[in-house]
mmCIF file of C-alpha atoms in Angstrom:
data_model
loop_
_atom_site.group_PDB
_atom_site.id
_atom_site.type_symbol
_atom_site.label_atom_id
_atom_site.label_comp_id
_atom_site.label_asym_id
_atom_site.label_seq_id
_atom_site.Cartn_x
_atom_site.Cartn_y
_atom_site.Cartn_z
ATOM 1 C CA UNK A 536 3.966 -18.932 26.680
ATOM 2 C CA UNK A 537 1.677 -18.645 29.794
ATOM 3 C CA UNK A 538 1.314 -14.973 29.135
ATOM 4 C CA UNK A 539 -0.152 -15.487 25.934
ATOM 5 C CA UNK A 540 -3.360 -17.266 27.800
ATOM 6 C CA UNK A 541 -5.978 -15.637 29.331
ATOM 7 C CA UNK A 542 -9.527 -14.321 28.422
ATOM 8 C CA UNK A 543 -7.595 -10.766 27.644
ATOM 9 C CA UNK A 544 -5.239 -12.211 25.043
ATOM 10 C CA UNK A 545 -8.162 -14.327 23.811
ATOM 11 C CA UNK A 546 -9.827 -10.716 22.865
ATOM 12 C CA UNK A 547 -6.599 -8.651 22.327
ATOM 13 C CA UNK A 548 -4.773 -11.167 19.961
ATOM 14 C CA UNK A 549 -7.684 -11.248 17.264
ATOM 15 C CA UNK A 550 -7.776 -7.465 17.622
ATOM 16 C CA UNK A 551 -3.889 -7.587 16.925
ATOM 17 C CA UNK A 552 -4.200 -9.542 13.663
ATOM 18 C CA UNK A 553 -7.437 -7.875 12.679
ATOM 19 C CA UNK A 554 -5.384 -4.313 12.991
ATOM 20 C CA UNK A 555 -2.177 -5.541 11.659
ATOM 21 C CA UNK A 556 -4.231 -6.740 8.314
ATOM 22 C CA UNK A 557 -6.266 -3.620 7.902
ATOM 23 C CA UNK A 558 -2.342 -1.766 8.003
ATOM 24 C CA UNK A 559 -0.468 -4.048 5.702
ATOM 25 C CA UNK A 560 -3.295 -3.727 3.236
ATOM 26 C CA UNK A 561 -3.784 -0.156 3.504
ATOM 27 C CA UNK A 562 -0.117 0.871 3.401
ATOM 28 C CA UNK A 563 2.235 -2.043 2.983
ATOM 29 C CA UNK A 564 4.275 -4.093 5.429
ATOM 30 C CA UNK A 565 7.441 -2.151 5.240
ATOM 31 C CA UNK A 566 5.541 1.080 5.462
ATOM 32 C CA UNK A 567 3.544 0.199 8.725
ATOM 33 C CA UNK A 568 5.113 -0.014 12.408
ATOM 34 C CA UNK A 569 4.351 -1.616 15.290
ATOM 35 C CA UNK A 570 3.614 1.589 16.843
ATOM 36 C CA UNK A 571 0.838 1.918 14.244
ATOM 37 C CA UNK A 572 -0.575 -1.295 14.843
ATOM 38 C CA UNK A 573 -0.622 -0.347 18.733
ATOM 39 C CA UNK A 574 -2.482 2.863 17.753
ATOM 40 C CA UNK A 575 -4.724 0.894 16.159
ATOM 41 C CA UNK A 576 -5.411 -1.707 18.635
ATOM 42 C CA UNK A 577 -5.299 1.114 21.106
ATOM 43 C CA UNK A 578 -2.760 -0.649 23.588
ATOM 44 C CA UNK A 579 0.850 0.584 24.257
ATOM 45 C CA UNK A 580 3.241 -0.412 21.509
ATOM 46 C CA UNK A 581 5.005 -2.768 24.664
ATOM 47 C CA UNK A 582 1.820 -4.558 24.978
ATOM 48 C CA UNK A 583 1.899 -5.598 21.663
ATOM 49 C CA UNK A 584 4.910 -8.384 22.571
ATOM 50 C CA UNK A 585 2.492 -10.131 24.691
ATOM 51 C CA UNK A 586 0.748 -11.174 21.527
ATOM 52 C CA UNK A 587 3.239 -11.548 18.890
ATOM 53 C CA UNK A 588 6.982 -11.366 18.749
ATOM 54 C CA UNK A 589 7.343 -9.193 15.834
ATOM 55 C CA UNK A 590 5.982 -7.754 12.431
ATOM 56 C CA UNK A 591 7.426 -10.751 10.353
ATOM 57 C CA UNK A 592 5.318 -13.354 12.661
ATOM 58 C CA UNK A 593 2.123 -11.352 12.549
ATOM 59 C CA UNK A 594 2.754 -11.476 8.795
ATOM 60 C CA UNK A 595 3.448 -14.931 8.345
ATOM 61 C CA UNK A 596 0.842 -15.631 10.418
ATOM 62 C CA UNK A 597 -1.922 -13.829 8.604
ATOM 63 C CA UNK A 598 -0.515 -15.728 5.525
ATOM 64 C CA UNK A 599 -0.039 -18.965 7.201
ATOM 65 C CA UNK A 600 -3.672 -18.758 8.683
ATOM 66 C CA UNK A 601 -5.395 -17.669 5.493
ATOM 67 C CA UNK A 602 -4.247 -20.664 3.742
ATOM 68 C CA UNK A 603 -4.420 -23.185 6.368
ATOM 69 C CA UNK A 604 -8.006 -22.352 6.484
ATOM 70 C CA UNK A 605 -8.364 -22.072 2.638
ATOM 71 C CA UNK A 606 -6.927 -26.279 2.582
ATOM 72 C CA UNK A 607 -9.178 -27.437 5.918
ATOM 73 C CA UNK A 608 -12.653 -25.580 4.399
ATOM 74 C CA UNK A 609 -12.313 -27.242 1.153
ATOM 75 C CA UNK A 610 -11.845 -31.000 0.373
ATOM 76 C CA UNK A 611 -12.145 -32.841 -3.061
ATOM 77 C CA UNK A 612 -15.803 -34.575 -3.027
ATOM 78 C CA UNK A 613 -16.178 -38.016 -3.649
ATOM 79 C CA UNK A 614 -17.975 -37.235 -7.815
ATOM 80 C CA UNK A 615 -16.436 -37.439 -10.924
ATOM 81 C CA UNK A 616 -14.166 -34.995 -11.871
ATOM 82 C CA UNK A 617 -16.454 -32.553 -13.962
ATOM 83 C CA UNK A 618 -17.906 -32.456 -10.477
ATOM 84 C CA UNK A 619 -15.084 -32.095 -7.930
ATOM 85 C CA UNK A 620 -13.928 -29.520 -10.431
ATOM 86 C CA UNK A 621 -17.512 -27.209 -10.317
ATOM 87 C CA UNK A 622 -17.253 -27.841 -6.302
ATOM 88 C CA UNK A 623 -13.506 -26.283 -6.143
ATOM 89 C CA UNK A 624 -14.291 -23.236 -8.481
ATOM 90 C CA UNK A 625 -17.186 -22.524 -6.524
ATOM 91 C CA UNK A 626 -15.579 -22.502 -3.551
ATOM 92 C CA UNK A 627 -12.399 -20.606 -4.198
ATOM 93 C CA UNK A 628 -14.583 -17.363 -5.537
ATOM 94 C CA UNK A 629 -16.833 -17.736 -2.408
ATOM 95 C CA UNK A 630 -13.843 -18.211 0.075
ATOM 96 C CA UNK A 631 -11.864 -15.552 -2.060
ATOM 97 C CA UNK A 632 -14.342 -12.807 -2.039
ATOM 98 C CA UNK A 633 -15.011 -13.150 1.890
ATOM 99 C CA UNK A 634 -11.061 -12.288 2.160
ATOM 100 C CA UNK A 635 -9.753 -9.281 -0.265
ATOM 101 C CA UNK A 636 -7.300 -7.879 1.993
ATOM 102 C CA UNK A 637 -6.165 -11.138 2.832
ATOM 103 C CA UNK A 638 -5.766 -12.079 -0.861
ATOM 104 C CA UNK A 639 -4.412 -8.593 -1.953
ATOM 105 C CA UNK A 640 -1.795 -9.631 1.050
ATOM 106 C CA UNK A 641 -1.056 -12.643 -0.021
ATOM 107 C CA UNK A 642 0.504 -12.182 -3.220
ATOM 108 C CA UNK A 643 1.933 -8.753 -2.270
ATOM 109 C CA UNK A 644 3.521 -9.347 0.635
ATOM 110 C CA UNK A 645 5.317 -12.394 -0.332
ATOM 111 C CA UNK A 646 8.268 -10.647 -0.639
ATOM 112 C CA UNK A 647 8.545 -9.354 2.525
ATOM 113 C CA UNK A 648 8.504 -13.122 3.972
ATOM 114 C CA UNK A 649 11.751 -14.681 5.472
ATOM 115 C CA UNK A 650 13.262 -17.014 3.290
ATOM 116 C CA UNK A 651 11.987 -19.819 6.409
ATOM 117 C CA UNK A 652 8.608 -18.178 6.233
ATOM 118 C CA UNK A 653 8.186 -17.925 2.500
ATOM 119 C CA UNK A 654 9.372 -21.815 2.115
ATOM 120 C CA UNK A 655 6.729 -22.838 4.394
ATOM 121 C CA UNK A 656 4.111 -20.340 3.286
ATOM 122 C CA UNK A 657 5.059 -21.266 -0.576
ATOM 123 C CA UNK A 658 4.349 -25.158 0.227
ATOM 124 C CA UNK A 659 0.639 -24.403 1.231
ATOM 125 C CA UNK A 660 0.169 -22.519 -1.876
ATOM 126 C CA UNK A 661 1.507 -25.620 -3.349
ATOM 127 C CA UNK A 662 -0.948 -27.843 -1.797
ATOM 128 C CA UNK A 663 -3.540 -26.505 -2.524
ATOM 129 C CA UNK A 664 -2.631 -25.935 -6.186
ATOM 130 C CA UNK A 665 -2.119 -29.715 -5.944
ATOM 131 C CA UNK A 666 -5.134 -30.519 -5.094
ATOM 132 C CA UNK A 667 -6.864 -28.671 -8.359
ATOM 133 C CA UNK A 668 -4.116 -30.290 -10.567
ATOM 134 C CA UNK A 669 -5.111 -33.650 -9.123
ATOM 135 C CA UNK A 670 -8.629 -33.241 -10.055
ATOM 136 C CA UNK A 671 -7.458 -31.850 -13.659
ATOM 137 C CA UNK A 672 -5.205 -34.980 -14.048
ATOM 138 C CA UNK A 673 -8.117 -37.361 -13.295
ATOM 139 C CA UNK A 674 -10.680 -35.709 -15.593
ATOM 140 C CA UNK A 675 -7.663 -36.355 -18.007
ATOM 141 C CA UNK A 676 -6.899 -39.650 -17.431
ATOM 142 C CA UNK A 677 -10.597 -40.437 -17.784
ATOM 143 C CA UNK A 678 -10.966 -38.528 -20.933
ATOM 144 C CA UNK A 679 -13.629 -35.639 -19.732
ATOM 145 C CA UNK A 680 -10.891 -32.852 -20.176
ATOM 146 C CA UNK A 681 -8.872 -32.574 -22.318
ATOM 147 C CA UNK A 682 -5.739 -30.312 -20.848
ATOM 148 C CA UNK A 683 -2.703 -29.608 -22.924
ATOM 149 C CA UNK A 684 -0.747 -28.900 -19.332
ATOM 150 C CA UNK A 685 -2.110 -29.696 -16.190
ATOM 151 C CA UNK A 686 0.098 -27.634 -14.164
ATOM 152 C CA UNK A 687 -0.008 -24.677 -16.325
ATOM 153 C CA UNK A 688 -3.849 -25.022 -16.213
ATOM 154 C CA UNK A 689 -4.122 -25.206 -12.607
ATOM 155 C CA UNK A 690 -2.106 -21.850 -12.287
ATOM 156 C CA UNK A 691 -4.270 -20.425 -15.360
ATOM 157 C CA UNK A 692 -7.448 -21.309 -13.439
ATOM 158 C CA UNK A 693 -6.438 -20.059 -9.840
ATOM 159 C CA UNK A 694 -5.450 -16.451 -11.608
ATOM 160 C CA UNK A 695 -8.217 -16.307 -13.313
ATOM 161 C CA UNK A 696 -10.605 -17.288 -10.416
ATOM 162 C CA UNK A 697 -8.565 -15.244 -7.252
ATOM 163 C CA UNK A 698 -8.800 -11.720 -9.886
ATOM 164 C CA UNK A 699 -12.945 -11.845 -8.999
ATOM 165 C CA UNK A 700 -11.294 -10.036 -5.463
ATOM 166 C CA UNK A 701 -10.317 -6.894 -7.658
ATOM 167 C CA UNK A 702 -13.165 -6.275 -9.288
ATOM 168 C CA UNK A 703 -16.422 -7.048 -7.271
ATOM 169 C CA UNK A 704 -18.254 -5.058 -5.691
ATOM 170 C CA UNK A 705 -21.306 -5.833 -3.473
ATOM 171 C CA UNK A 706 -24.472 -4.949 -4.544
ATOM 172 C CA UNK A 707 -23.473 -4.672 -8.144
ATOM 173 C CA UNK A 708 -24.656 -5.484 -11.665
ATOM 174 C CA UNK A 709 -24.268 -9.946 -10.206
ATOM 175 C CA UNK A 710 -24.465 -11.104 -7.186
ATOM 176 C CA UNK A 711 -21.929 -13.974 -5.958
ATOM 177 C CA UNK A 712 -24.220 -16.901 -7.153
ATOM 178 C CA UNK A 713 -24.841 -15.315 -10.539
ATOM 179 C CA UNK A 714 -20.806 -14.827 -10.695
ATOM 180 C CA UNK A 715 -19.879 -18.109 -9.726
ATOM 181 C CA UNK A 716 -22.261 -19.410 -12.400
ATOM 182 C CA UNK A 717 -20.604 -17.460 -14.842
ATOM 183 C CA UNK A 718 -16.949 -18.190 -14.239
ATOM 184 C CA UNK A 719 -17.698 -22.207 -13.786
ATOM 185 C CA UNK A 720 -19.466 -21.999 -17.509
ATOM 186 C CA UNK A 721 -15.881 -20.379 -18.544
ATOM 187 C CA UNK A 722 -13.482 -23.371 -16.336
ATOM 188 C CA UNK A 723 -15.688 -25.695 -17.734
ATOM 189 C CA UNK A 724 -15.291 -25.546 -21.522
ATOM 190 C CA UNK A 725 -11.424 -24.155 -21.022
ATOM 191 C CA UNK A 726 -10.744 -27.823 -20.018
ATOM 192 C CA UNK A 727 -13.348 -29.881 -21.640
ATOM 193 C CA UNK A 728 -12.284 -32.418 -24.108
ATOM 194 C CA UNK B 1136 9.959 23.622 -17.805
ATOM 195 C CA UNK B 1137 12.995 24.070 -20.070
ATOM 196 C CA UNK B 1138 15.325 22.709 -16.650
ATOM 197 C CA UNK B 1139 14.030 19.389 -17.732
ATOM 198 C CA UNK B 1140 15.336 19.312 -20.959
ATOM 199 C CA UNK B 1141 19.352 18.895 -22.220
ATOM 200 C CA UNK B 1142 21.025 15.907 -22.476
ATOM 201 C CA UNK B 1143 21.797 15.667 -18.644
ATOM 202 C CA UNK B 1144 17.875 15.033 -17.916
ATOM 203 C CA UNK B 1145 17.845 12.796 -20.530
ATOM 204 C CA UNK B 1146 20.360 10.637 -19.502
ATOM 205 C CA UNK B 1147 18.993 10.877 -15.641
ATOM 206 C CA UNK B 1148 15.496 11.204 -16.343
ATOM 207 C CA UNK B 1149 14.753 7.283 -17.285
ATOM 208 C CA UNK B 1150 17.375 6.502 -14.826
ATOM 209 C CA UNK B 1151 14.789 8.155 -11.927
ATOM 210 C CA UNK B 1152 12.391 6.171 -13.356
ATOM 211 C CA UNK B 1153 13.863 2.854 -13.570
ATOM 212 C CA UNK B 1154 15.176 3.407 -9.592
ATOM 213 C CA UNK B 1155 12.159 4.553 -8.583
ATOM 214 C CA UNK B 1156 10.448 1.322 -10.743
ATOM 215 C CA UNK B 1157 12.772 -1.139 -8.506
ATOM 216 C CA UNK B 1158 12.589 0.853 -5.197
ATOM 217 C CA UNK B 1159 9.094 0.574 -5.230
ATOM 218 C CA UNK B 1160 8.509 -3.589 -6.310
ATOM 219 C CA UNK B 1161 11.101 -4.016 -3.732
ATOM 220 C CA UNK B 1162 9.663 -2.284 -0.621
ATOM 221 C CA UNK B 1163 6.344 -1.064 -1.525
ATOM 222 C CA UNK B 1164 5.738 2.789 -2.663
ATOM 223 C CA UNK B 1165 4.907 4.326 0.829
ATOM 224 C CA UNK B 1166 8.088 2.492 2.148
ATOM 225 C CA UNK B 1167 10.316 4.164 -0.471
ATOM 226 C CA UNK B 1168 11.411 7.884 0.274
ATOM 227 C CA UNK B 1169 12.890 10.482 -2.001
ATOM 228 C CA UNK B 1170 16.131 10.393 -0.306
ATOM 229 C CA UNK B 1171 16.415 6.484 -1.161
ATOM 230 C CA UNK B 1172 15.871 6.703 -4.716
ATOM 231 C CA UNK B 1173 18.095 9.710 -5.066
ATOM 232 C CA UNK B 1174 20.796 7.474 -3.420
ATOM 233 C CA UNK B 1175 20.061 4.445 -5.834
ATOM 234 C CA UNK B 1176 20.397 7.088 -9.001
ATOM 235 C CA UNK B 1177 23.443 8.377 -7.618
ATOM 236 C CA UNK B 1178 22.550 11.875 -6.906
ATOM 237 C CA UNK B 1179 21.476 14.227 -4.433
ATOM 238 C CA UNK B 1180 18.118 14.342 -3.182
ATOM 239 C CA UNK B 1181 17.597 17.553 -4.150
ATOM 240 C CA UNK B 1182 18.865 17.021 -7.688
ATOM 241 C CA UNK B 1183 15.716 14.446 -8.099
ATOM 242 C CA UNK B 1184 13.303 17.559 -8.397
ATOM 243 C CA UNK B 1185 15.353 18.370 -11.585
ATOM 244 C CA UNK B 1186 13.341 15.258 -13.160
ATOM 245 C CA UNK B 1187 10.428 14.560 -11.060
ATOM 246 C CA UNK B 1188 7.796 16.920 -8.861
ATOM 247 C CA UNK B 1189 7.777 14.043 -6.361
ATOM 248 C CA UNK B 1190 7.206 10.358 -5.651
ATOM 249 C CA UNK B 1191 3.049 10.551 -6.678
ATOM 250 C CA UNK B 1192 4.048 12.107 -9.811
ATOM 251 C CA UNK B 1193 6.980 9.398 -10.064
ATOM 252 C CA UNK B 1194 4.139 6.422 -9.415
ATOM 253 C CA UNK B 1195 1.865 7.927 -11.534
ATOM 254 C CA UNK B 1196 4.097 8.357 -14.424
ATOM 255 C CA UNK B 1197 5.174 4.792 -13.765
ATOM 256 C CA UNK B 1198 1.655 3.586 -14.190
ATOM 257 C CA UNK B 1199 0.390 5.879 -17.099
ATOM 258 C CA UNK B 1200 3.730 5.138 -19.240
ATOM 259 C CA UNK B 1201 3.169 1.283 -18.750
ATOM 260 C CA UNK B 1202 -0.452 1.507 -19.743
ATOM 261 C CA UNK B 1203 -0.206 3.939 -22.746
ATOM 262 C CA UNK B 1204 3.047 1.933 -24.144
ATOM 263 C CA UNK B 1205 0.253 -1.428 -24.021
ATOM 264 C CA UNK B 1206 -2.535 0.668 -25.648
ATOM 265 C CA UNK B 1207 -0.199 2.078 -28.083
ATOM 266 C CA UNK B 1208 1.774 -1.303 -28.883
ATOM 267 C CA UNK B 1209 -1.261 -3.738 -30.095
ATOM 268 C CA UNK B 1210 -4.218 -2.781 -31.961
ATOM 269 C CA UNK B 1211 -6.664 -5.506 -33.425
ATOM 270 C CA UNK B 1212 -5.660 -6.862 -37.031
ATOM 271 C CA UNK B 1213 -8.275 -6.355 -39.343
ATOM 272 C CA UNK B 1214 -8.928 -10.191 -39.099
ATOM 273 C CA UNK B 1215 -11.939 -12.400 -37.769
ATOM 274 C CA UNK B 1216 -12.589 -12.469 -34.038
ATOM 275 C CA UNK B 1217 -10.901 -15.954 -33.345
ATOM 276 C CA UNK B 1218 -7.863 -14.279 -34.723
ATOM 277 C CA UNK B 1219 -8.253 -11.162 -33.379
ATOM 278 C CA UNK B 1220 -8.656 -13.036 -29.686
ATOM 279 C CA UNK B 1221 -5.609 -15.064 -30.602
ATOM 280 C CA UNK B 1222 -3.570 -11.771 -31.548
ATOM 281 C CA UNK B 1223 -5.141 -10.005 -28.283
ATOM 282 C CA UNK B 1224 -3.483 -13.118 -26.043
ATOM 283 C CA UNK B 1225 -0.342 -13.902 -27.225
ATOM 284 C CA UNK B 1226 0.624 -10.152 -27.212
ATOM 285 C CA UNK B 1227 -1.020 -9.854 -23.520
ATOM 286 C CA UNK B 1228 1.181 -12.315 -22.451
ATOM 287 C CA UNK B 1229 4.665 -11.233 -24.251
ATOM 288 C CA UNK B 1230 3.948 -7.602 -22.928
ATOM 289 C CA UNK B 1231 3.405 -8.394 -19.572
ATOM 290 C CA UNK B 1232 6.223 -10.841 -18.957
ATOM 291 C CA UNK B 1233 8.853 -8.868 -20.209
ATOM 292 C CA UNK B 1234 7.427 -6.141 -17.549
ATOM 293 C CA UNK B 1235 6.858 -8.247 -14.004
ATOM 294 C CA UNK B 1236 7.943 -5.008 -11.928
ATOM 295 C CA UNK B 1237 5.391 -2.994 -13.729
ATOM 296 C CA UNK B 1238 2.744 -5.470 -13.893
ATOM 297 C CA UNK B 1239 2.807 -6.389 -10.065
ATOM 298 C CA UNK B 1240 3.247 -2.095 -9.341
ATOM 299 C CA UNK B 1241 0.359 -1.694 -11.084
ATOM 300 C CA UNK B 1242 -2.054 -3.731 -9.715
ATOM 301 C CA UNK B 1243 -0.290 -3.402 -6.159
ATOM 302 C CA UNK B 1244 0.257 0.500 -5.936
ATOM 303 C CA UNK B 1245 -3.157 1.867 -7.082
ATOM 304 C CA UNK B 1246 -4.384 2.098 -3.623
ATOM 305 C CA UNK B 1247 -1.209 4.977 -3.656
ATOM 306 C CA UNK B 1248 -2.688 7.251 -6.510
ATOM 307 C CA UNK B 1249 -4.374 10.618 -5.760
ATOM 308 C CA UNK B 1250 -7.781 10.216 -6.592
ATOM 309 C CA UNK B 1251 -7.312 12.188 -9.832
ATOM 310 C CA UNK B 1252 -4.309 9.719 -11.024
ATOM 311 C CA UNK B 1253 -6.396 7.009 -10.222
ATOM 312 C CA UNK B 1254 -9.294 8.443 -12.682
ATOM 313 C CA UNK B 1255 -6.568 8.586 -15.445
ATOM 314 C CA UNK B 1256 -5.399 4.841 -14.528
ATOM 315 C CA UNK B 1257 -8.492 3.751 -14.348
ATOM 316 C CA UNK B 1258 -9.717 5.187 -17.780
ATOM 317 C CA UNK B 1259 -6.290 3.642 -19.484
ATOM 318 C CA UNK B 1260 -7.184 0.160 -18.100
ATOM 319 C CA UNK B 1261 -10.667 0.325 -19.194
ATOM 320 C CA UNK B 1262 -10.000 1.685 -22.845
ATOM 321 C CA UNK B 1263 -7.584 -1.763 -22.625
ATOM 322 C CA UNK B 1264 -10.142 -3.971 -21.967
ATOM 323 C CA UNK B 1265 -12.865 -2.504 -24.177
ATOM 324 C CA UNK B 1266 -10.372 -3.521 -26.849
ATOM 325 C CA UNK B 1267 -10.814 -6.896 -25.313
ATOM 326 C CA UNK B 1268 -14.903 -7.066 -24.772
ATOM 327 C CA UNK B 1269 -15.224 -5.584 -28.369
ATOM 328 C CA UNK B 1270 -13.707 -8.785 -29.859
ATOM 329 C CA UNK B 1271 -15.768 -10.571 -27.679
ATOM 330 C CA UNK B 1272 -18.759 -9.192 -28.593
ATOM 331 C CA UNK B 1273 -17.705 -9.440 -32.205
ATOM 332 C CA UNK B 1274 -17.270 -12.895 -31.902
ATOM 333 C CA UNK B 1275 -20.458 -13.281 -29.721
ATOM 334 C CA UNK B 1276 -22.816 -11.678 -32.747
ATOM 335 C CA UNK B 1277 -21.271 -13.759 -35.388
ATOM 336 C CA UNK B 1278 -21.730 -16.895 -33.728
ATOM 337 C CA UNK B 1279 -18.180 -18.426 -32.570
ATOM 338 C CA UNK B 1280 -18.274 -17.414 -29.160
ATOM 339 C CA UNK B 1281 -20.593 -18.340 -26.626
ATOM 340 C CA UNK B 1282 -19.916 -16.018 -23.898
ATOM 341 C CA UNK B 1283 -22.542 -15.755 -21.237
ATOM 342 C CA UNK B 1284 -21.419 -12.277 -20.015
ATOM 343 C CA UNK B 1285 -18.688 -10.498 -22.163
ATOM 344 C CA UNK B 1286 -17.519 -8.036 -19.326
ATOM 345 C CA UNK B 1287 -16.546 -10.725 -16.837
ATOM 346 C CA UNK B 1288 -14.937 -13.179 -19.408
ATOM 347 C CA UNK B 1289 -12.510 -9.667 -20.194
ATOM 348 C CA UNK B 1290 -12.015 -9.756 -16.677
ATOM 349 C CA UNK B 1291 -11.423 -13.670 -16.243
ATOM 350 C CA UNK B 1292 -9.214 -13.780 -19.111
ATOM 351 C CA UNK B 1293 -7.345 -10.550 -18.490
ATOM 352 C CA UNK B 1294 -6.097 -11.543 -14.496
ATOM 353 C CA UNK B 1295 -5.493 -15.359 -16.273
ATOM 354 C CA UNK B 1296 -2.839 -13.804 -18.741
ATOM 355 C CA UNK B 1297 -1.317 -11.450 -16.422
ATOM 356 C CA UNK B 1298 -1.050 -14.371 -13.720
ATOM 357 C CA UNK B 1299 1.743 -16.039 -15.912
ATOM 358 C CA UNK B 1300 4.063 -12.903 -14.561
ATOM 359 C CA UNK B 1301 3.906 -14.220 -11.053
ATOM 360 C CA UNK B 1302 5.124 -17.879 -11.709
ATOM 361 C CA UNK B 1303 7.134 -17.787 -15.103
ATOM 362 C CA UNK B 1304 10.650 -18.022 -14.960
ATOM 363 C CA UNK B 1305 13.129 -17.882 -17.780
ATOM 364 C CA UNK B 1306 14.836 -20.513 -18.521
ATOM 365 C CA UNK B 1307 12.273 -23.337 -16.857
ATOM 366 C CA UNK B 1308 10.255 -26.367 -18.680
ATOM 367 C CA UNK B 1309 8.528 -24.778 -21.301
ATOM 368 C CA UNK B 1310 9.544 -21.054 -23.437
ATOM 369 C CA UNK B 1311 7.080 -17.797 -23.967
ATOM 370 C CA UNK B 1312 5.745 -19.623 -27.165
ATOM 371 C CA UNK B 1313 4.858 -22.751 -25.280
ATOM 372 C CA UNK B 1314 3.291 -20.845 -22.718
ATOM 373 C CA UNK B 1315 1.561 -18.819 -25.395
ATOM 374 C CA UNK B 1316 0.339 -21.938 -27.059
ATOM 375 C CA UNK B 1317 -1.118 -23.434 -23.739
ATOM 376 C CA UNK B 1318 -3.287 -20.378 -22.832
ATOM 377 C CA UNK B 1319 -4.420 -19.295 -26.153
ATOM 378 C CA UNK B 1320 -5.572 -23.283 -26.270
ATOM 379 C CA UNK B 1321 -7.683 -22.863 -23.020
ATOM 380 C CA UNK B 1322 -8.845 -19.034 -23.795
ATOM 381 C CA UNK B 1323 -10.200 -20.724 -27.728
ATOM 382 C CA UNK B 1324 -12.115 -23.105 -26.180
ATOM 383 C CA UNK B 1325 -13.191 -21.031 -22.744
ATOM 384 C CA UNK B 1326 -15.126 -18.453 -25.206
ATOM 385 C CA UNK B 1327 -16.041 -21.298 -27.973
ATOM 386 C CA UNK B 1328 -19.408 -21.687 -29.173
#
């Protein structure tokens, strides 16, 4: 893939993603071509094949990205869980609001995935889901929550958390601190014991 | 507009609708054209302007229908505000999993409405979650919820029920009342004094 190297790929491949995001969000996958995304990049649509091989991998690759960043930013801390669990929340509305087309993405566009794709994209998801439910389970085992169903709770939590990307706005009524205050106060007693 | 009335539109009319419903969660609304949903009806293209003005007024309808049949199907019992918020969730969650095509259109497909259909959206979802922040605030005043901001726990709670659409499936570990049971456990103690 020597043709992929190069300080002009370096700058052009970014540019690629960055385009092909701003598209799928505004429009939808199926709706966008790679014409578009040329346009948009403002290369020839041929040039585009010298940074991806098609629509499905810049796709799976936005998705892929987006959560292989989401698991390498965030690790458990070494705290009880009351602690590991504020540390989580708290980072999944700050990592989530930096993103909202990626997240909007993300759950729309799962559909669109090849079957290969969505498997590998799906097991991600599942890590990372894992990693809240361990936390959940250890609060449980030690008796500081008390959580009727830890995997149920773990999707309740990440829904609840990820829908801050559809309704805040900068510069309104709460800023992002003030937020994530507000929504640990809420995690916190839904699981308590 | 009598050309839209008789039994033929009738018959046709919530067919339109229900092609135009699965067209759309399939492949996104600006992937769908006129042509294709005339061909999943059965008709001609141009017979689809018998029923329809065209696919905006087709989304919009979509939308509108979905969010005046919710208004329209619960309204709070005359009851205390723990049982009102109980009502209020277990009816959130019935609703919306018996719709996941609507529910994942709605929130996917507003970038697609004309400003004006927007407005109208937008003032159906908020008259739905007043309904929500009233109890709230009900329960707030009389002292059995402790809710440090009543507009973002509507939010919070409203994108945790509607989550369960995206990973229920019929027919797994636990039913709609277990489900029911679990949530309304960790919404109780999430807004709990």
């Amino acid at each position: 893939m020597a043709r992929k190297q190069g300080s002009h790929a370096d700058i052009t491949g970014p540019k690629v993603r960055d385009a092909a995001l701003r598209l799928f969000a505004r429009h939808g996958f199926a709706a966008v071509s790679m014409r578009q995304i040329a346009a948009e990049v403002g290369v020839q649509a041929g040039a585009l094949y010298l940074y991806t091989s098609d629509k499905q991998a810049l796709l799976f690759e936005l998705m892929r990205d987006h959560m292989e960043e989401l698991l390498a930013d965030w690790q458990a801390p070494d705290a009880p869980p009351t602690d590991q669990l504020e540390d989580f929340v708290r980072h999944h509305i700050r990592f989530h609001l930096g993103r909202p087309e990626l997240v909007f993405i993300a759950y729309m566009e799962l559909r669109n995935l090849t079957p290969e794709n969505f498997a590998v994209i799906e097991g991600l998801r599942r890590d990372y889901e894992d990693r809240l439910e361990a936390i959940l389970r250890a609060g449980q085992q030690s008796g500081v929550f008390a959580v009727p169903d830890t995997k149920l709770a773990t999707m309740a939590l990440i829904a609840m958390l990820t829908g801050v990307t559809t309704w805040y706005r900068e510069g309104g009524r709460l800023n992002r601190a003030a937020v994530e205050g507000i929504y640990w106060d809420m995690v916190r007693k839904a699981v308590a014991a």
